Coordinates of C-alpha atoms in Angstrom, one line a residue:
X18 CA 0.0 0.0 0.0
X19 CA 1.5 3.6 -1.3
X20 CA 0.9 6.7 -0.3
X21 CA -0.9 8.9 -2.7
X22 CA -0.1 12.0 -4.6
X23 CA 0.7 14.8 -2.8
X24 CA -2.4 17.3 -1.1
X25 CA -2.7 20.0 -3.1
X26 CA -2.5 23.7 -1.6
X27 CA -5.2 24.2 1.0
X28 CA -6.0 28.0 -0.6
X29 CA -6.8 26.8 -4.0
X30 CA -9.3 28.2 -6.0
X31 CA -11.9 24.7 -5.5
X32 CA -11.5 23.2 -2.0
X33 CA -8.7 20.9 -1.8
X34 CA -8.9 17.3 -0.6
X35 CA -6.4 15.3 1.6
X36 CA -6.3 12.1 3.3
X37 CA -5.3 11.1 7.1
X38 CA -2.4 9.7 5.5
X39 CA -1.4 12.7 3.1
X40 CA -2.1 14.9 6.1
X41 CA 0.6 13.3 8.7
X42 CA 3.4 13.5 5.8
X43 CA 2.7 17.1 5.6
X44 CA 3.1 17.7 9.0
X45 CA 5.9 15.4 9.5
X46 CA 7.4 17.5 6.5
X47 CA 6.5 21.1 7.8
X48 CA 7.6 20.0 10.6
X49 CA 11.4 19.1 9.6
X50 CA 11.4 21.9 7.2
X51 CA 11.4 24.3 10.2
X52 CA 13.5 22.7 12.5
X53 CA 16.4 20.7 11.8
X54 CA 15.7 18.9 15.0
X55 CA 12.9 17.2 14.0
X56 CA 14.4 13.2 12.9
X57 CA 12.1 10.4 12.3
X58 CA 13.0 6.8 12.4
X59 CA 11.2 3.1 12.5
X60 CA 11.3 -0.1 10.7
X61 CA 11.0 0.9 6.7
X62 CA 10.5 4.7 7.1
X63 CA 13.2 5.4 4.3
X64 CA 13.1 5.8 0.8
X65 CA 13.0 3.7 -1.4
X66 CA 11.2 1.5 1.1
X67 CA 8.2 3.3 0.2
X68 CA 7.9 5.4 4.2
X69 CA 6.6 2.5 5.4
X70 CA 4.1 0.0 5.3
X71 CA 1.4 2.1 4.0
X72 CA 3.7 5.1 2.9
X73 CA 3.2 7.5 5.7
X74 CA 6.9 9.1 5.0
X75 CA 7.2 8.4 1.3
X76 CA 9.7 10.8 0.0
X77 CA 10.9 12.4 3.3
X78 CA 14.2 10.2 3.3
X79 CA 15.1 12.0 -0.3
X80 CA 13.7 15.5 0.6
X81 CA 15.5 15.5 4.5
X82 CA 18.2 12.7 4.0
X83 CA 18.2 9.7 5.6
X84 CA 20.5 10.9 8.6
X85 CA 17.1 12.8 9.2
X86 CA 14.9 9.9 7.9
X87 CA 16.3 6.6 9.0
X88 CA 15.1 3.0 8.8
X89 CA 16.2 0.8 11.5
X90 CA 16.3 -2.8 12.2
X91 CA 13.0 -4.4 13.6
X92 CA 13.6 -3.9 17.5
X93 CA 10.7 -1.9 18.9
X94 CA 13.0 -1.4 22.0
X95 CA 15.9 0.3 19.6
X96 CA 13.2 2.2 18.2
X97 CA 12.0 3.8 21.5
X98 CA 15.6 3.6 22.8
X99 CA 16.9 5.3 20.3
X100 CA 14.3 8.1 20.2
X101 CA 14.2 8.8 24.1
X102 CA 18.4 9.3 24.0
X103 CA 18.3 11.5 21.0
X104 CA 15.2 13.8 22.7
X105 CA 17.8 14.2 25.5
X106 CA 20.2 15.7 23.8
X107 CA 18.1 18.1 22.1
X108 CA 16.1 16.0 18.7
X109 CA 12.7 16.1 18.3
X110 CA 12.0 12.6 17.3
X111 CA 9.1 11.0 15.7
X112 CA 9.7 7.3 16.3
X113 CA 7.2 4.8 14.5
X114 CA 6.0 1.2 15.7
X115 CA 4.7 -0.1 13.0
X116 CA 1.4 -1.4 14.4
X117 CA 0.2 -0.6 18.1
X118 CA 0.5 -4.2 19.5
X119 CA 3.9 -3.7 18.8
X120 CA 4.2 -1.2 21.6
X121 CA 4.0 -4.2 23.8
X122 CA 7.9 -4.8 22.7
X123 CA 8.9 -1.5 23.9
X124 CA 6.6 -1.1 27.0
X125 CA 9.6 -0.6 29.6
X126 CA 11.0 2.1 27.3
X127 CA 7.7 3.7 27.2
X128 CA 6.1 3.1 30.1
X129 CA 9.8 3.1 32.8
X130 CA 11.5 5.6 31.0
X131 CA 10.0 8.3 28.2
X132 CA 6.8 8.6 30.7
X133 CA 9.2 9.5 33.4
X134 CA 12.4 11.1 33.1
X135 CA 10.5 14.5 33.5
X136 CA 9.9 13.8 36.7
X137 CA 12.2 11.3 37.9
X138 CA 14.9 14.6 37.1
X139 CA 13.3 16.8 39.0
X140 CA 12.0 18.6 36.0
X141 CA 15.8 19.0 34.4
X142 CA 15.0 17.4 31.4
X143 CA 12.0 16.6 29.1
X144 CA 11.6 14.0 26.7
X145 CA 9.8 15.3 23.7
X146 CA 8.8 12.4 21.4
X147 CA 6.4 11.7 19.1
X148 CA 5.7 7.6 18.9
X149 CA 3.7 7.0 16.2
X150 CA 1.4 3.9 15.8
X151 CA -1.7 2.4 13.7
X152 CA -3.8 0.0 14.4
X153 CA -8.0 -1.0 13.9
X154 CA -10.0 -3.4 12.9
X155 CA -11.5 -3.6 9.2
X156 CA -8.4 -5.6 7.5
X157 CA -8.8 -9.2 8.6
X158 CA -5.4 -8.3 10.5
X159 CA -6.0 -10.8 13.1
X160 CA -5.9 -10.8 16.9
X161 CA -1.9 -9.3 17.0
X162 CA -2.1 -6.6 14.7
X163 CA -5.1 -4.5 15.5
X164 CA -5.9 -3.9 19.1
X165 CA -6.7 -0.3 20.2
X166 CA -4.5 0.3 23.6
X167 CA -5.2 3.3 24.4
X168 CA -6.0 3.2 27.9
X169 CA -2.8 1.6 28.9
X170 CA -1.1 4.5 28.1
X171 CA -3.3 6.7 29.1
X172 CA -3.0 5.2 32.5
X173 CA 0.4 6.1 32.6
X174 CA 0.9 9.7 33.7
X175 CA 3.4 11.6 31.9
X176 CA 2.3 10.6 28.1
X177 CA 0.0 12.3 26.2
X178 CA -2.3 10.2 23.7
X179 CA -4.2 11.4 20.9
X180 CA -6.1 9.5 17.8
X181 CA -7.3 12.3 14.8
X182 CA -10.2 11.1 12.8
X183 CA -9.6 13.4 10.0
X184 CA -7.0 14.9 7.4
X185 CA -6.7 18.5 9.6
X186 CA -6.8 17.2 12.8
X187 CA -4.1 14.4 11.8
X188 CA -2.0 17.1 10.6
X189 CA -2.7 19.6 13.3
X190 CA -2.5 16.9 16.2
X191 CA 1.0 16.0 14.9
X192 CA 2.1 19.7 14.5
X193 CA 1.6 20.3 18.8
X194 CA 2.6 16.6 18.9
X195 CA 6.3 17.5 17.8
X196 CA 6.1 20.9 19.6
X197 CA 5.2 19.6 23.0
X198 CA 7.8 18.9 25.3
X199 CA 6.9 15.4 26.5
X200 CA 6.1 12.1 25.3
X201 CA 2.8 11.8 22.8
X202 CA 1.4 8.3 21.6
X203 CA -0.3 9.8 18.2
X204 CA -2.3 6.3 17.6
X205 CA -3.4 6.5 13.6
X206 CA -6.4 3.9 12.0
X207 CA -5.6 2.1 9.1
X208 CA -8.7 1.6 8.0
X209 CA -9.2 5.7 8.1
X210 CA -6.1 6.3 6.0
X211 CA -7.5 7.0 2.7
X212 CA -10.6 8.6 3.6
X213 CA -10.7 12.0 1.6
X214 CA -11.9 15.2 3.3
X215 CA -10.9 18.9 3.6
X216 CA -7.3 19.5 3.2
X217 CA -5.2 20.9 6.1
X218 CA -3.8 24.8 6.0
X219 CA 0.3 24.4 6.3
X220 CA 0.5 25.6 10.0
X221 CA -2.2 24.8 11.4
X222 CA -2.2 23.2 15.3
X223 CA -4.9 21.0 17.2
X224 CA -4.3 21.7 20.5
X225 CA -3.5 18.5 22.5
X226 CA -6.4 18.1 25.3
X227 CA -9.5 20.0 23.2
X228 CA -12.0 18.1 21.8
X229 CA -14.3 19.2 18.5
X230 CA -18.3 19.4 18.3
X231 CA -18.5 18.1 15.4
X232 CA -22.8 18.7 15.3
X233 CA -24.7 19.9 17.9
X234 CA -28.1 18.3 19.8
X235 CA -30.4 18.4 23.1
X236 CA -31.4 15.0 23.5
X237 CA -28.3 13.0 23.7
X238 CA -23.8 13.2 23.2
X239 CA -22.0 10.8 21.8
X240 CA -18.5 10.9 22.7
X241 CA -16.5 8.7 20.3
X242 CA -12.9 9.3 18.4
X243 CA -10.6 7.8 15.9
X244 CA -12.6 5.4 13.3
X245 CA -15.7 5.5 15.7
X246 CA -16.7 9.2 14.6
X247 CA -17.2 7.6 10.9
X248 CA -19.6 5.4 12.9
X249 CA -21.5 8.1 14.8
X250 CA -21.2 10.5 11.9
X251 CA -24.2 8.9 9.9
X252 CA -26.1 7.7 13.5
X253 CA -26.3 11.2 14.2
X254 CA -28.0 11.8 11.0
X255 CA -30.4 8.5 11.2
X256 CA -31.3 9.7 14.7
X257 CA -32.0 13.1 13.3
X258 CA -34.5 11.5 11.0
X259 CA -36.0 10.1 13.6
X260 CA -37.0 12.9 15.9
X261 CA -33.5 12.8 18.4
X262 CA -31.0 15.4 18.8
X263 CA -27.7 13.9 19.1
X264 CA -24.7 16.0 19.9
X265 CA -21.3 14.2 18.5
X266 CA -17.4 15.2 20.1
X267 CA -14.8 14.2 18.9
X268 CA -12.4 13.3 21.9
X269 CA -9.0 13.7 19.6
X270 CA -7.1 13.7 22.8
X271 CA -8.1 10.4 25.1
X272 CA -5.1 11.8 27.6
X273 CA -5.3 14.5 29.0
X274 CA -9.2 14.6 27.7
X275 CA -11.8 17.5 27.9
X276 CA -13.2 17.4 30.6
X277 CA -15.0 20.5 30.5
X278 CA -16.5 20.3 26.8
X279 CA -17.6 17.0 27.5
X280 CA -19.3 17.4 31.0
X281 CA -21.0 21.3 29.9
X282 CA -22.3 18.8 26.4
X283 CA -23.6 16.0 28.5
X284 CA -25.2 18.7 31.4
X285 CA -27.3 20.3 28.4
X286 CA -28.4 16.8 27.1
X287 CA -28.7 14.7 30.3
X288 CA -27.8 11.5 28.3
X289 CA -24.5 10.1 27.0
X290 CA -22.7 7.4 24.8
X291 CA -19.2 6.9 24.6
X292 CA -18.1 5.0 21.9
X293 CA -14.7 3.5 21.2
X294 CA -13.5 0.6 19.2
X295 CA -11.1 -1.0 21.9
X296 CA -12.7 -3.5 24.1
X297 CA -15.6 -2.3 26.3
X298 CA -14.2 -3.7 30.2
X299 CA -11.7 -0.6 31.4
X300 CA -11.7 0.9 28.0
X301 CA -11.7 4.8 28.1
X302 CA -14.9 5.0 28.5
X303 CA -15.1 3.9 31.9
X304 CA -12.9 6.6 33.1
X305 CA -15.3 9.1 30.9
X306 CA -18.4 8.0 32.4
X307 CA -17.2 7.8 35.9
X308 CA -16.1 11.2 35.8
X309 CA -20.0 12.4 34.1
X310 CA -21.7 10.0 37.1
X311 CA -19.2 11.9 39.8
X312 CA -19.9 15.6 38.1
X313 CA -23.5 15.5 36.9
X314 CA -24.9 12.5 39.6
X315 CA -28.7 13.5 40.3
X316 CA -28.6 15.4 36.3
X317 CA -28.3 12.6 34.1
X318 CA -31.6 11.0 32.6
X319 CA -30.2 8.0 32.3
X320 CA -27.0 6.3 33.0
X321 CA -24.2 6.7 30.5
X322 CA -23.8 3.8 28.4
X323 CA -20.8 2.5 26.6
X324 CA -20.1 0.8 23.0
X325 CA -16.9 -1.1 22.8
X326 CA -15.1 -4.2 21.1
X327 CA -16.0 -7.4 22.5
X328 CA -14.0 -8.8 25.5
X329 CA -12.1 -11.0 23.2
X330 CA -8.7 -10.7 20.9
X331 CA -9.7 -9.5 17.6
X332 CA -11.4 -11.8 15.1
X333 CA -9.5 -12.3 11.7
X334 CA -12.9 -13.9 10.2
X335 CA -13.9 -11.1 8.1
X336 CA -18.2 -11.2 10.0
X337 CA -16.7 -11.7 13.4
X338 CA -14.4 -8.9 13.3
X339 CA -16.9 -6.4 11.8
X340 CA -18.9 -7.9 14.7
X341 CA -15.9 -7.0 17.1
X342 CA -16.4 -3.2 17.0
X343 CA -19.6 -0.9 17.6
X344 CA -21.6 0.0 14.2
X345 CA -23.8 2.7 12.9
X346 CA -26.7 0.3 13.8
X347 CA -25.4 -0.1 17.4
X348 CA -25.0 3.4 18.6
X349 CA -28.5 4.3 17.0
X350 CA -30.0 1.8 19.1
X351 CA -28.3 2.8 21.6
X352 CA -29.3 6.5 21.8
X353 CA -32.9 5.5 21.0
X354 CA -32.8 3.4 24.2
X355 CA -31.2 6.0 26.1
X356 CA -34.7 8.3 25.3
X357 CA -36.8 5.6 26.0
X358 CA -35.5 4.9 29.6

C-alpha cells in the first residue's frame, strides 16, 4: 500500500482534498522543514522502502536525507531507545511502531522511562517524542495486529495520547505533537487512512487536550474518536430522522481529555454514549463515564452507556471482526434506548 499523490494547496481556488495519511506527511514534512531537530526513524520509514508499510513518510528520506529519515532494524526497543536518548540531547524525534501491539515490545522504554524522566529529574530534562502507531480493525489483521491500547497509556501519567479522525486534525494533532515537550502516543487507524476530506492549511495546530463538536443536539452526546466518529457520523444523522438530537465530540485527545466540553455537552443533554472501538471492560470510556456520574450525579436521565469491542482478541474472520467493533446500527439503538428509559 502507497501513499498517494501529494495534497494540493489548502488555498486553492476549489477546495482541496487530503487524506489522514497525506495529512501526517505534511506535517511530519512542515515540521522538519522548520526545524532541523525534528528526525524520524522506524522499521522501513526510508526511501525507497516506500515510508513505510502504508507510505506514511514516502519521499521524506530524499527530501531530508536519511541521517534525518532513517530505517532501522526491527527492534521496537531500539526504536524507543533510540528516540528517548536522542530527545535528551536536544532531537525532536518521531519514532514509529509499526502497528500498536507492537508497543508491547517496547513497554519498559515507554512506560519506565519516556513517561518519566520528567519527573524522575526533577524537572531538568523533558523527553519530547512523538511515537507514532496504527492499528484497527476492518483488515482481517487478526488478533496481533489491530488492538486499540489506548488506555494503557493513558493510564500512565506523563504521556499524552491522541487518535485524529480526520485529514486536519491528523496534521494539526502531529504539528503540537512535535512541539510539545513530553512524550505523545499519536495512535493512527488504518482503515481511516485513505478517507478523503478537507485538506489541512500548512500551519495549522490541534491543540493536545480539546476536543471538536463536530454537530450539535439536546437530547443525547455521543463521545466517540478515531474510526468511531465515521460510525456516529451517519447515526447522528439517522437519529436526526427520527426525531432525536444527538450532539457528537470528537475526543482527539483520550489523555489529557476534555473534561469540560464533554461534561458542559452532557449537562445540556442529560444523556451520554461513549463509543470507542477497543474493548468495552476498562476501556476509556469507563474513566469518561465515571467522571460524568461523579460531576453531573442527580442530572443525568439516564445512566451513560458504553459501545466497545467485544471482550475478546480480535477476530481475523472477516463477519466476526466487523462484529468485534460498535456499528452505525449499534449506537442508533443505543441513543434511541437512552430516550426511551
Amino acid at each position: 500500500m502507497n501513499a498517494e499523490t501529494p495534497m494540493a494547496p489548502a488555498n486553492s481556488a476549489k477546495a482541496a482534498k487530503a487524506n489522514i495519511l497525506q495529512g501526517i506527511n505534511a506535517a511530519i514534512a512542515d515540521a522538519m522543514e522548520e526545524d532541523e531537530n525534528v528526525i524520524a526513524l522506524g522499521e522501513d520509514l526510508a526511501d525507497p522502502e516506500e515510508g513505510g508499510v502504508c507510505g506514511v513518510t514516502k519521499g521524506l528520506s530524499s527530501r531530508f536525507g536519511e541521517h534525518r529519515v532513517r530505517s532501522t532494524p526491527i527492534s521496537e526497543q531500539a526504536i524507543i531507545g533510540a528516540a528517548i536518548g536522542a530527545s535528551l540531547v536536544g532531537f525532536k524525534p518521531i519514532a514509529e511502531i509499526m502497528l500498536m501491539n507492537f508497543t508491547t515490545v517496547a513497554m519498559d522504554m515507554i512506560v519506565n522511562h519516556a513517561a518519566k524522566l520528567r519527573f524522575m529529574s526533577g524537572g531538568q530534562t523533558h523527553v519530547p517524542i512523538v511515537i507514532r502507531t496504527m492499528t484497527g480493525t476492518g483488515f482481517a489483521s487478526g488478533g496481533q495486529h489491530c488492538d486499540y491500547l489506548e488506555a494503557w497509556f493513558a493510564h500512565t501519567a506523563g504521556i499524552k495520547v491522541v487518535a485524529p479522525s480526520s485529514p486536519q486534525d491528523a496534521y494539526g494533532l502531529m504539528r503540537s505533537a512535535i512541539d510539545d515537550p513530553d512524550p505523545v502516543l499519536f495512535i493512527e487507524n488504518l482503515p481511516t487512512y485513505w478517507s478523503p476530506a478537507e485538506a489541512p492549511e500548512k500551519g495549522h495546530r490541534v491543540p493536545i487536550g480539546k476536543a471538536n463538536v463536530l454537530s450539535e443536539g439536546s437530547d443525547v452526546t455521543i463521545i466517540a474518536y478515531a474510526r468511531m466518529i465515521q460510525e456516529a457520523t451517519p447515526a447522528v444523522a439517522k437519529l436526526r430522522e427520527a426525531g432525536i438530537s444527538a450532539e457528537l465530540i470528537d475526543l482527539r485527545t483520550i489523555a489529557p481529555w476534555d473534561q469540560e466540553t464533554v461534561v458542559k455537552s452532557v449537562a445540556k443533554t442529560g444523556r451520554a454514549i461513549i463509543v470507542h472501538e477497543a474493548v468495552t471492560p476498562f476501556g476509556a470510556g469507563a474513566e469518561i463515564a465515571a467522571v460524568l456520574n461523579e460531576q453531573l450525579f442527580g442530572r443525568l436521565k439516564a445512566p451513560v452507556k458504553r459501545l466497545g469491542g467485544a471482550f475478546c482478541p480480535v477476530p481475523f474472520s472477516k463477519p466476526l471482526e466487523t462484529a468485534f467493533a460498535p456499528q452505525t446500527a449499534d449506537i442508533v439503538a443505543a441513543a434511541e434506548a437512552l430516550i426511551k428509559s
